[in-house]
Each structure stands twice: as structure tokens, then as C-alpha cells.
């Protein structure tokens, strides 16, 4: 999609304080290998594995953008990477417009969903899904297969997992034959549990396994004391949005990426 000023923004309903708190948690839940702070922005680098860990993000509302695009382009080029900008509500409309004018393409609009959480508000996980505090070999192998993680990125993926400082729950789901078919992780910080990297093996999708996976991670978070939950989902992923909305999640805000044209 060509970047233009007419690109419609996703409505943002969350107060700025909540947006910033969720953004901070998301940075901590998926830590970059290298982090550079620059005038209210953060440049995150992780060898090119995932946009989240290799993007430029605003840290505070209305952070000045003068010179940021040029500084980011130079730094990422030094590391052999494109300068990808993640535009959340903390970034100004002027920053987004400058990137559009410079030919950066609007890409991957996504939503951050949020809901209150209390012990007893979600069912206990059934015997098919187990949440552990470390990733088993079956989780690592199955997650990589379900998500199409390239072999040369698997060590990077594991190193990001190892760098998560807060408590993590790894959900592993088996089918009736004992095969690993569902995967996800949750990170607990400041009373909120964030759900990440939810995946069901392609041949097992559409049978309710995603709901069971989410319920298991929410229950883990509630037992650990979380009073709210959040997750991120692509705006065009209609089946996932329907699932999450049926489980009490509501849109807090949207974000998108700007990638070099």
C-alpha cells in the first residue's frame, strides 16, 4: 500500500497513560538485543528477527521528530537493516506524515486489545494445555514450525526469550495423540499479563484450540496476580478479533509500521 496522507488511522480510545504503560510492557516483554535512545525515541535492533524487535518507537507523547528519521536510517544501515518505524499513538501525526512524504510505506496496521482480569473470570485450563515457566524443546520446535521461523533465526528467537526479565508462562497444547499443536507465551508485569506469539499448527486451526490456549494463559496470569490482560493482533485478522472480543477484550489503540519504499 502506498503511503499517503489519506491513510485512515485506527481509532484510539485509551488514555495516554495507559498507552504508555502498555507500550513499556510490550518493549520489556520482547526485548531487543540492542537499544539506542534518541530524543524521546528508541531504536531497537535484534538482527532483523521480527519487526517488534527491529523498529523505531516513540517513548513519550509528541516526542520531537527533527532529525530522527535521518539518525535511524544511518544507524540501521550500519547494522545492515532497514529503518522500520512503528507508529503508535505516542508518535505525533507530523512524524507519520514526514515518513509518508519521504516514501515510507504504511504497513501491517494492528490493534492492542485490553481487558480486566480476575481469578475465576476464566476457566481453568483443561488437560490438553500446560503452562510452564520455561520453554521446553517441544515448545521451541513446535512454535518455530507453526510460525515458520527460519532456521537461521531460531537462535535469535531463543536469545530473545532468554532475555525476558519478567515472569513468563509458556503454553503448550497437545492433541488427543499427544502431539504438540498449540503454543503461546504470556509475560507478567505490573499487574498486567501480556499474551504473545499465539499459534496453532495449521492443520488444527478452527476447532477451538485458540480459545483454549488464550484461556490457559489468562488463568496463569490471574493466578499470578494480574488484574488486566492485553495482546496485539493484526487489524485484518478478523477470526482472531472475533475470538478475542468474545473473550472480553476491547480495542485500546492501534498502531502501524512505516517501512522504506
Short mmCIF file of C-alpha atoms in Angstrom, two decimals:
data_model
loop_
_atom_site.label_atom_id
_atom_site.label_comp_id
_atom_site.label_asym_id
_atom_site.label_seq_id
_atom_site.Cartn_x
_atom_site.Cartn_y
_atom_site.Cartn_z
CA UNK A 1 0.00 0.00 0.00
CA UNK A 2 1.43 3.35 -0.99
CA UNK A 3 1.92 5.80 1.86
CA UNK A 4 -0.36 8.80 1.59
CA UNK A 5 -1.77 11.42 3.88
CA UNK A 6 -5.20 9.87 3.28
CA UNK A 7 -4.35 6.62 5.10
CA UNK A 8 -7.09 6.31 7.71
CA UNK A 9 -5.75 5.98 11.27
CA UNK A 10 -7.16 3.36 13.62
CA UNK A 11 -9.28 4.93 16.35
CA UNK A 12 -7.52 5.15 19.71
CA UNK A 13 -9.68 5.06 22.83
CA UNK A 14 -7.14 4.54 25.62
CA UNK A 15 -5.83 7.46 27.71
CA UNK A 16 -2.21 8.39 27.10
CA UNK A 17 -1.08 6.96 30.44
CA UNK A 18 -2.46 3.53 29.55
CA UNK A 19 -0.94 3.64 26.08
CA UNK A 20 2.48 4.42 27.50
CA UNK A 21 2.17 1.71 30.19
CA UNK A 22 1.22 -0.92 27.61
CA UNK A 23 3.96 0.20 25.24
CA UNK A 24 6.57 -0.07 28.01
CA UNK A 25 5.35 -3.55 28.92
CA UNK A 26 5.49 -4.63 25.29
CA UNK A 27 9.09 -3.44 24.95
CA UNK A 28 10.03 -5.38 28.09
CA UNK A 29 8.12 -8.48 27.00
CA UNK A 30 10.00 -8.70 23.71
CA UNK A 31 13.45 -7.24 24.48
CA UNK A 32 15.75 -6.13 21.70
CA UNK A 33 19.37 -7.24 21.63
CA UNK A 34 20.48 -3.62 21.27
CA UNK A 35 18.66 -0.47 22.30
CA UNK A 36 19.57 3.11 21.41
CA UNK A 37 17.68 6.05 22.96
CA UNK A 38 17.39 9.18 20.84
CA UNK A 39 15.45 12.32 21.87
CA UNK A 40 12.35 10.54 23.14
CA UNK A 41 12.56 7.66 20.64
CA UNK A 42 14.05 4.20 20.99
CA UNK A 43 15.86 2.36 18.18
CA UNK A 44 15.57 -1.42 18.73
CA UNK A 45 17.84 -3.89 16.92
CA UNK A 46 17.83 -7.69 17.01
CA UNK A 47 19.47 -8.94 13.86
CA UNK A 48 16.34 -8.48 11.78
CA UNK A 49 14.19 -11.06 13.63
CA UNK A 50 10.64 -9.62 13.99
CA UNK A 51 9.58 -6.04 13.35
CA UNK A 52 8.82 -5.54 17.03
CA UNK A 53 12.47 -6.03 17.98
CA UNK A 54 13.86 -4.14 14.97
CA UNK A 55 11.93 -0.90 14.83
CA UNK A 56 11.94 2.74 15.87
CA UNK A 57 9.34 3.62 18.53
CA UNK A 58 8.23 6.78 20.31
CA UNK A 59 8.69 6.65 24.07
CA UNK A 60 6.56 9.62 25.08
CA UNK A 61 3.62 11.53 23.60
CA UNK A 62 4.64 14.00 20.92
CA UNK A 63 8.36 13.23 21.03
CA UNK A 64 10.15 15.62 18.63
CA UNK A 65 10.95 14.07 15.27
CA UNK A 66 13.51 16.55 13.94
CA UNK A 67 16.46 14.52 12.66
CA UNK A 68 15.12 11.20 13.97
CA UNK A 69 14.43 9.72 10.54
CA UNK A 70 17.94 10.51 9.33
CA UNK A 71 19.58 9.22 12.52
CA UNK A 72 17.60 5.99 12.38
CA UNK A 73 18.38 5.42 8.71
CA UNK A 74 22.09 5.81 9.38
CA UNK A 75 22.11 3.55 12.43
CA UNK A 76 20.09 0.74 10.90
CA UNK A 77 22.14 0.89 7.67
CA UNK A 78 25.26 0.44 9.79
CA UNK A 79 23.75 -2.84 11.00
CA UNK A 80 22.60 -3.92 7.56
CA UNK A 81 18.91 -3.37 8.36
CA UNK A 82 16.16 -1.10 7.01
CA UNK A 83 14.89 1.65 9.30
CA UNK A 84 11.37 0.46 10.17
CA UNK A 85 9.18 2.81 12.22
CA UNK A 86 6.39 1.58 14.45
CA UNK A 87 3.82 4.37 14.77
CA UNK A 88 1.80 4.16 17.98
CA UNK A 89 -0.36 6.95 19.46
CA UNK A 90 2.80 8.18 21.24
CA UNK A 91 4.18 9.28 17.86
CA UNK A 92 2.90 12.56 16.50
CA UNK A 93 0.86 12.85 13.32
CA UNK A 94 3.65 15.05 11.99
CA UNK A 95 6.17 12.21 12.38
CA UNK A 96 3.90 9.84 10.47
CA UNK A 97 3.37 12.45 7.76
CA UNK A 98 7.09 13.12 7.39
CA UNK A 99 7.70 9.41 6.89
CA UNK A 100 4.88 9.23 4.33
CA UNK A 101 6.32 12.22 2.46
CA UNK A 102 9.73 10.51 2.43
CA UNK A 103 8.24 7.45 0.73
CA UNK A 104 7.86 5.16 3.73
CA UNK A 105 5.01 2.72 3.13
CA UNK A 106 2.09 2.18 5.53
CA UNK A 107 2.29 -1.46 6.61
CA UNK A 108 0.68 -4.01 8.93
CA UNK A 109 -1.95 -1.99 10.85
CA UNK A 110 -2.52 -3.68 14.19
CA UNK A 111 -4.56 -3.32 17.35
CA UNK A 112 -3.73 -3.52 21.04
CA UNK A 113 -6.62 -5.12 22.93
CA UNK A 114 -7.16 -4.87 26.68
CA UNK A 115 -9.50 -6.39 29.29
CA UNK A 116 -9.86 -6.59 33.08
CA UNK A 117 -8.91 -9.91 34.67
CA UNK A 118 -9.80 -11.62 37.91
CA UNK A 119 -9.23 -15.10 39.25
CA UNK A 120 -12.36 -17.03 38.40
CA UNK A 121 -13.16 -14.91 35.35
CA UNK A 122 -11.67 -17.52 33.01
CA UNK A 123 -11.99 -21.30 33.26
CA UNK A 124 -9.15 -23.46 34.46
CA UNK A 125 -7.16 -24.98 31.58
CA UNK A 126 -8.16 -28.46 30.53
CA UNK A 127 -5.68 -31.30 30.42
CA UNK A 128 -4.68 -30.51 26.84
CA UNK A 129 -2.83 -27.30 27.74
CA UNK A 130 0.02 -26.88 30.22
CA UNK A 131 1.70 -23.59 31.14
CA UNK A 132 5.35 -23.80 32.22
CA UNK A 133 7.81 -21.15 33.33
CA UNK A 134 10.46 -22.16 30.77
CA UNK A 135 10.22 -23.26 27.14
CA UNK A 136 10.59 -27.00 26.60
CA UNK A 137 12.30 -28.39 23.49
CA UNK A 138 8.83 -29.39 22.24
CA UNK A 139 7.60 -25.82 22.68
CA UNK A 140 10.59 -24.32 20.88
CA UNK A 141 10.47 -26.77 17.98
CA UNK A 142 6.70 -26.69 17.62
CA UNK A 143 6.49 -22.90 17.87
CA UNK A 144 9.16 -22.48 15.20
CA UNK A 145 7.32 -24.87 12.88
CA UNK A 146 3.87 -23.34 13.46
CA UNK A 147 5.18 -19.80 12.90
CA UNK A 148 7.56 -20.59 10.06
CA UNK A 149 10.63 -19.36 11.98
CA UNK A 150 13.56 -19.77 9.61
CA UNK A 151 16.40 -21.98 10.87
CA UNK A 152 18.85 -19.07 10.84
CA UNK A 153 16.50 -17.08 13.13
CA UNK A 154 15.90 -19.78 15.73
CA UNK A 155 18.91 -18.89 17.86
CA UNK A 156 17.84 -15.23 17.76
CA UNK A 157 14.35 -16.25 18.87
CA UNK A 158 15.72 -18.26 21.79
CA UNK A 159 18.04 -15.43 22.84
CA UNK A 160 15.09 -13.00 22.97
CA UNK A 161 13.14 -15.44 25.14
CA UNK A 162 16.13 -15.82 27.46
CA UNK A 163 16.38 -12.03 27.80
CA UNK A 164 12.83 -11.53 29.11
CA UNK A 165 13.32 -10.25 32.66
CA UNK A 166 9.76 -10.60 33.98
CA UNK A 167 7.87 -13.84 34.75
CA UNK A 168 6.92 -15.78 31.62
CA UNK A 169 4.37 -18.53 31.08
CA UNK A 170 4.81 -20.84 28.09
CA UNK A 171 1.62 -22.58 27.00
CA UNK A 172 1.94 -25.93 25.21
CA UNK A 173 -1.16 -27.68 23.89
CA UNK A 174 -1.37 -31.32 22.79
CA UNK A 175 -3.93 -33.15 20.69
CA UNK A 176 -5.51 -36.48 21.65
CA UNK A 177 -2.48 -38.34 20.26
CA UNK A 178 -0.08 -36.29 22.39
CA UNK A 179 1.31 -34.20 19.55
CA UNK A 180 2.20 -30.58 20.28
CA UNK A 181 -0.25 -28.43 18.30
CA UNK A 182 -0.68 -25.10 20.16
CA UNK A 183 1.82 -22.60 21.51
CA UNK A 184 1.85 -19.21 23.20
CA UNK A 185 3.56 -17.18 25.86
CA UNK A 186 2.49 -14.62 28.43
CA UNK A 187 4.57 -12.07 30.31
CA UNK A 188 3.54 -10.67 33.69
CA UNK A 189 4.49 -7.12 34.64
CA UNK A 190 2.94 -4.56 37.00
CA UNK A 191 -0.33 -6.42 37.41
CA UNK A 192 -0.93 -6.95 33.70
CA UNK A 193 -0.38 -10.11 31.68
CA UNK A 194 0.50 -9.71 28.03
CA UNK A 195 -0.20 -12.52 25.57
CA UNK A 196 2.26 -13.00 22.71
CA UNK A 197 3.03 -15.34 19.85
CA UNK A 198 -0.16 -17.38 20.00
CA UNK A 199 -0.03 -20.08 17.33
CA UNK A 200 -1.87 -23.27 16.46
CA UNK A 201 -0.49 -25.73 13.92
CA UNK A 202 -2.24 -25.03 10.58
CA UNK A 203 -3.98 -28.40 10.35
CA UNK A 204 -5.51 -27.94 13.82
CA UNK A 205 -6.93 -24.43 13.40
CA UNK A 206 -10.63 -23.66 13.56
CA UNK A 207 -11.52 -26.19 16.25
CA UNK A 208 -11.45 -24.01 19.35
CA UNK A 209 -7.82 -24.61 20.23
CA UNK A 210 -7.01 -20.90 20.09
CA UNK A 211 -9.64 -20.13 22.71
CA UNK A 212 -8.33 -22.87 24.99
CA UNK A 213 -4.78 -21.55 24.58
CA UNK A 214 -5.81 -18.00 25.50
CA UNK A 215 -7.84 -19.21 28.48
CA UNK A 216 -4.87 -21.15 29.82
CA UNK A 217 -2.58 -18.11 29.66
CA UNK A 218 -5.20 -15.80 31.16
CA UNK A 219 -5.73 -18.25 34.01
CA UNK A 220 -1.96 -18.43 34.58
CA UNK A 221 -1.82 -14.62 34.72
CA UNK A 222 -4.79 -14.33 37.06
CA UNK A 223 -3.30 -16.92 39.42
CA UNK A 224 -0.08 -14.89 39.43
CA UNK A 225 -1.99 -11.76 40.47
CA UNK A 226 -2.70 -10.00 37.17
CA UNK A 227 -5.76 -7.73 37.21
CA UNK A 228 -5.72 -6.96 33.47
CA UNK A 229 -4.63 -8.57 30.22
CA UNK A 230 -3.59 -7.26 26.83
CA UNK A 231 -2.50 -8.57 23.45
CA UNK A 232 -1.66 -7.37 19.95
CA UNK A 233 -3.36 -8.55 16.77
CA UNK A 234 -3.27 -7.59 13.11
CA UNK A 235 -6.25 -5.41 12.23
CA UNK A 236 -7.14 -7.62 9.24
CA UNK A 237 -7.17 -10.84 11.28
CA UNK A 238 -10.96 -10.98 11.55
CA UNK A 239 -11.24 -14.51 13.04
CA UNK A 240 -8.77 -13.65 15.82
CA UNK A 241 -10.51 -10.36 16.54
CA UNK A 242 -13.86 -12.13 16.85
CA UNK A 243 -12.33 -14.64 19.24
CA UNK A 244 -10.69 -12.02 21.45
CA UNK A 245 -13.76 -9.79 21.52
CA UNK A 246 -15.89 -12.76 22.56
CA UNK A 247 -13.47 -13.23 25.47
CA UNK A 248 -13.93 -9.67 26.75
CA UNK A 249 -11.06 -7.87 25.02
CA UNK A 250 -11.70 -4.36 23.71
CA UNK A 251 -9.58 -2.17 21.47
CA UNK A 252 -7.32 0.18 23.42
CA UNK A 253 -5.43 1.67 20.47
CA UNK A 254 -3.97 0.92 17.09
CA UNK A 255 -0.53 1.19 15.55
CA UNK A 256 1.09 0.61 12.18
CA UNK A 257 4.53 0.38 10.66
CA UNK A 258 6.25 2.61 8.14
CA UNK A 259 8.79 0.76 6.02
CA UNK A 260 11.17 2.22 3.43
CA UNK A 261 9.63 2.28 -0.05
#
